PDB file of C-alpha atoms in Angstrom:
ATOM      1  CA  UNK U  22      -0.202  -0.028  -0.316  1.00  0.00           C
ATOM      2  CA  UNK U  23       1.494   3.383  -0.526  1.00  0.00           C
ATOM      3  CA  UNK U  24       0.930   6.352   1.847  1.00  0.00           C
ATOM      4  CA  UNK U  25      -0.161   9.842   0.908  1.00  0.00           C
ATOM      5  CA  UNK U  26       2.051  11.446   4.311  1.00  0.00           C
ATOM      6  CA  UNK U  27       4.994  11.825   1.957  1.00  0.00           C
ATOM      7  CA  UNK U  28       3.450  13.967  -0.539  1.00  0.00           C
ATOM      8  CA  UNK U  29       2.199  16.677   2.742  1.00  0.00           C
ATOM      9  CA  UNK U  30       4.786  18.616   3.865  1.00  0.00           C
ATOM     10  CA  UNK U  31       5.923  18.449   7.173  1.00  0.00           C
ATOM     11  CA  UNK U  32       4.453  21.703   7.824  1.00  0.00           C
ATOM     12  CA  UNK U  33       1.774  22.260   6.287  1.00  0.00           C
ATOM     13  CA  UNK U  34      -0.775  21.481   9.633  1.00  0.00           C
ATOM     14  CA  UNK U  35       1.421  24.120  11.288  1.00  0.00           C
ATOM     15  CA  UNK U  36       0.158  27.158  12.662  1.00  0.00           C
ATOM     16  CA  UNK U  37       1.032  30.481  10.006  1.00  0.00           C
ATOM     17  CA  UNK U  38       3.909  31.660  11.731  1.00  0.00           C
ATOM     18  CA  UNK U  39       3.003  35.402  12.981  1.00  0.00           C
ATOM     19  CA  UNK U  40       4.021  38.263  10.201  1.00  0.00           C
ATOM     20  CA  UNK U  41       6.222  41.559  11.876  1.00  0.00           C
ATOM     21  CA  UNK U  42       6.373  44.605   8.899  1.00  0.00           C
ATOM     22  CA  UNK U  43       9.479  45.975   8.912  1.00  0.00           C
ATOM     23  CA  UNK U  44       9.220  49.158   6.716  1.00  0.00           C
ATOM     24  CA  UNK U  45      11.903  52.635   5.969  1.00  0.00           C
ATOM     25  CA  UNK U  46      11.426  54.709   3.234  1.00  0.00           C
ATOM     26  CA  UNK U  47      15.043  53.434   1.389  1.00  0.00           C
ATOM     27  CA  UNK U  48      16.694  50.689   2.131  1.00  0.00           C
ATOM     28  CA  UNK U  49      18.618  51.622   5.070  1.00  0.00           C
ATOM     29  CA  UNK U  50      16.666  49.664   7.976  1.00  0.00           C
ATOM     30  CA  UNK U  51      17.680  46.235   6.448  1.00  0.00           C
ATOM     31  CA  UNK U  52      20.532  46.684   9.442  1.00  0.00           C
ATOM     32  CA  UNK U  53      17.046  46.321  11.717  1.00  0.00           C
ATOM     33  CA  UNK U  54      15.630  43.927   9.463  1.00  0.00           C
ATOM     34  CA  UNK U  55      18.798  41.703  10.544  1.00  0.00           C
ATOM     35  CA  UNK U  56      19.037  42.450  13.822  1.00  0.00           C
ATOM     36  CA  UNK U  57      15.296  41.765  14.620  1.00  0.00           C
ATOM     37  CA  UNK U  58      15.378  38.730  12.514  1.00  0.00           C
ATOM     38  CA  UNK U  59      18.129  37.601  14.966  1.00  0.00           C
ATOM     39  CA  UNK U  60      16.349  38.070  18.207  1.00  0.00           C
ATOM     40  CA  UNK U  61      13.152  36.672  17.408  1.00  0.00           C
ATOM     41  CA  UNK U  62      13.697  33.799  14.114  1.00  0.00           C
ATOM     42  CA  UNK U  63      10.131  32.863  14.307  1.00  0.00           C
ATOM     43  CA  UNK U  64       8.220  35.057  12.548  1.00  0.00           C
ATOM     44  CA  UNK U  65       7.617  35.601   9.266  1.00  0.00           C
ATOM     45  CA  UNK U  66       9.346  38.395   7.846  1.00  0.00           C
ATOM     46  CA  UNK U  67       8.105  41.353   5.269  1.00  0.00           C
ATOM     47  CA  UNK U  68      11.119  44.232   4.031  1.00  0.00           C
ATOM     48  CA  UNK U  69       8.514  47.383   2.211  1.00  0.00           C
ATOM     49  CA  UNK U  70      10.299  50.202   1.300  1.00  0.00           C
ATOM     50  CA  UNK U  71       8.921  53.294  -1.039  1.00  0.00           C
ATOM     51  CA  UNK U  72      11.246  53.866  -3.429  1.00  0.00           C
ATOM     52  CA  UNK U  73       8.511  55.824  -5.243  1.00  0.00           C
ATOM     53  CA  UNK U  74       8.188  58.378  -2.375  1.00  0.00           C
ATOM     54  CA  UNK U  75      12.046  57.738  -1.002  1.00  0.00           C
ATOM     55  CA  UNK U  76      13.426  60.088   0.355  1.00  0.00           C
ATOM     56  CA  UNK U  77      11.081  61.072   3.460  1.00  0.00           C
ATOM     57  CA  UNK U  78      13.816  64.161   4.749  1.00  0.00           C
ATOM     58  CA  UNK U  79      12.173  66.794   2.585  1.00  0.00           C
ATOM     59  CA  UNK U  80       8.616  65.387   2.576  1.00  0.00           C
ATOM     60  CA  UNK U  81       5.779  66.834   5.113  1.00  0.00           C
ATOM     61  CA  UNK U  82       4.866  65.547   8.064  1.00  0.00           C
ATOM     62  CA  UNK U  83       0.973  65.320   6.970  1.00  0.00           C
ATOM     63  CA  UNK U  84       2.290  63.851   3.411  1.00  0.00           C
ATOM     64  CA  UNK U  85       4.835  60.832   5.492  1.00  0.00           C
ATOM     65  CA  UNK U  86       2.074  59.979   7.866  1.00  0.00           C
ATOM     66  CA  UNK U  87      -0.931  59.492   4.932  1.00  0.00           C
ATOM     67  CA  UNK U  88       1.858  57.510   2.781  1.00  0.00           C
ATOM     68  CA  UNK U  89       3.002  55.514   5.886  1.00  0.00           C
ATOM     69  CA  UNK U  90       0.013  54.977   7.267  1.00  0.00           C
ATOM     70  CA  UNK U  91      -1.251  53.711   3.403  1.00  0.00           C
ATOM     71  CA  UNK U  92       1.124  51.082   2.886  1.00  0.00           C
ATOM     72  CA  UNK U  93       0.764  49.730   6.186  1.00  0.00           C
ATOM     73  CA  UNK U  94      -2.968  49.416   5.147  1.00  0.00           C
ATOM     74  CA  UNK U  95      -2.349  47.788   1.778  1.00  0.00           C
ATOM     75  CA  UNK U  96       0.619  45.374   3.438  1.00  0.00           C
ATOM     76  CA  UNK U  97      -1.899  44.091   6.574  1.00  0.00           C
ATOM     77  CA  UNK U  98      -4.899  43.615   3.597  1.00  0.00           C
ATOM     78  CA  UNK U  99      -2.019  40.830   2.252  1.00  0.00           C
ATOM     79  CA  UNK U 100      -0.813  39.511   5.090  1.00  0.00           C
ATOM     80  CA  UNK U 101      -2.171  39.783   8.185  1.00  0.00           C
ATOM     81  CA  UNK U 102       0.347  41.800  11.083  1.00  0.00           C
ATOM     82  CA  UNK U 103       1.531  40.640  14.406  1.00  0.00           C
ATOM     83  CA  UNK U 104       3.909  43.703  14.463  1.00  0.00           C
ATOM     84  CA  UNK U 105       5.556  46.860  12.782  1.00  0.00           C
ATOM     85  CA  UNK U 106       8.444  48.037  12.400  1.00  0.00           C
ATOM     86  CA  UNK U 107       9.032  51.597  11.670  1.00  0.00           C
ATOM     87  CA  UNK U 108      13.056  50.968  10.408  1.00  0.00           C
ATOM     88  CA  UNK U 109      12.937  55.315   9.006  1.00  0.00           C
ATOM     89  CA  UNK U 110      14.136  57.762  11.978  1.00  0.00           C
ATOM     90  CA  UNK U 111      11.571  60.323  10.123  1.00  0.00           C
ATOM     91  CA  UNK U 112       9.005  58.285   9.506  1.00  0.00           C
ATOM     92  CA  UNK U 113       8.918  56.995  13.118  1.00  0.00           C
ATOM     93  CA  UNK U 114       9.251  61.024  14.025  1.00  0.00           C
ATOM     94  CA  UNK U 115       5.738  61.495  12.314  1.00  0.00           C
ATOM     95  CA  UNK U 116       3.916  58.255  12.246  1.00  0.00           C
ATOM     96  CA  UNK U 117       3.720  56.015  14.947  1.00  0.00           C
ATOM     97  CA  UNK U 118       0.909  57.846  16.873  1.00  0.00           C
ATOM     98  CA  UNK U 119      -1.372  57.434  13.516  1.00  0.00           C
ATOM     99  CA  UNK U 120      -0.299  54.239  13.332  1.00  0.00           C
ATOM    100  CA  UNK U 121      -0.963  52.957  16.550  1.00  0.00           C
ATOM    101  CA  UNK U 122      -4.231  54.531  16.804  1.00  0.00           C
ATOM    102  CA  UNK U 123      -5.178  52.735  13.563  1.00  0.00           C
ATOM    103  CA  UNK U 124      -4.196  49.249  14.123  1.00  0.00           C
ATOM    104  CA  UNK U 125      -4.533  47.170  17.091  1.00  0.00           C
ATOM    105  CA  UNK U 126      -1.086  45.291  16.765  1.00  0.00           C
ATOM    106  CA  UNK U 127       1.921  46.688  18.028  1.00  0.00           C
ATOM    107  CA  UNK U 128       4.541  49.219  16.187  1.00  0.00           C
ATOM    108  CA  UNK U 129       7.549  50.114  17.012  1.00  0.00           C
ATOM    109  CA  UNK U 130       9.889  52.297  16.142  1.00  0.00           C
ATOM    110  CA  UNK U 131      13.603  53.213  15.795  1.00  0.00           C
ATOM    111  CA  UNK U 132      13.845  57.266  16.873  1.00  0.00           C
ATOM    112  CA  UNK U 133      13.230  56.218  21.416  1.00  0.00           C
ATOM    113  CA  UNK U 134      16.688  54.961  20.613  1.00  0.00           C
ATOM    114  CA  UNK U 135      18.702  57.944  20.823  1.00  0.00           C
ATOM    115  CA  UNK U 136      17.433  58.408  24.603  1.00  0.00           C
ATOM    116  CA  UNK U 137      19.211  55.401  25.687  1.00  0.00           C
ATOM    117  CA  UNK U 138      22.339  56.551  23.343  1.00  0.00           C
ATOM    118  CA  UNK U 139      22.504  60.021  24.839  1.00  0.00           C
ATOM    119  CA  UNK U 140      21.538  58.580  28.587  1.00  0.00           C
ATOM    120  CA  UNK U 141      25.029  56.105  27.755  1.00  0.00           C
ATOM    121  CA  UNK U 142      27.168  58.140  26.204  1.00  0.00           C
ATOM    122  CA  UNK U 143      30.280  59.104  29.076  1.00  0.00           C
ATOM    123  CA  UNK U 144      31.265  62.659  27.636  1.00  0.00           C
ATOM    124  CA  UNK U 145      27.696  64.038  26.464  1.00  0.00           C
ATOM    125  CA  UNK U 146      28.194  63.062  23.157  1.00  0.00           C
ATOM    126  CA  UNK U 147      26.169  61.170  20.071  1.00  0.00           C
ATOM    127  CA  UNK U 148      26.265  61.566  16.440  1.00  0.00           C
ATOM    128  CA  UNK U 149      23.127  61.092  14.233  1.00  0.00           C
ATOM    129  CA  UNK U 150      23.188  60.319  11.146  1.00  0.00           C
ATOM    130  CA  UNK U 151      19.518  61.370  10.356  1.00  0.00           C
ATOM    131  CA  UNK U 152      17.437  63.714   7.670  1.00  0.00           C
ATOM    132  CA  UNK U 153      16.160  67.292   8.575  1.00  0.00           C
ATOM    133  CA  UNK U 154      13.042  65.961   9.406  1.00  0.00           C
ATOM    134  CA  UNK U 155      13.876  63.666  12.178  1.00  0.00           C
ATOM    135  CA  UNK U 156      15.904  66.549  13.405  1.00  0.00           C
ATOM    136  CA  UNK U 157      13.428  69.103  13.725  1.00  0.00           C
TER     137      UNK U 157
END
């Protein structure tokens, strides 16, 4: 007798892994993606970047918020998300409140990393590479 089990992938009945979206206006967030993936290897990841509107640094806050909401919504419609990581400094500074208001899943950004760095520095100096939009 033959068995059909060989034709069924071993993960066919496994629950789908939660999906994390890592978003940046460009590819600079790939380093964030790599770190998060090492810390949380069991998630399914989507890395999305906005090559149409890149760079965000000179765009208005309203444009950035609307654009990020549009992109996250489009991904969420196709892939139910468990978490969103905004790996873009500029988008983090302006869009996190709107994202957190619209979506029930956790949304984290990268800008809060500046505060711990400022506390940890021995000489009071922290280097920051950022767009004008992030600094303002």
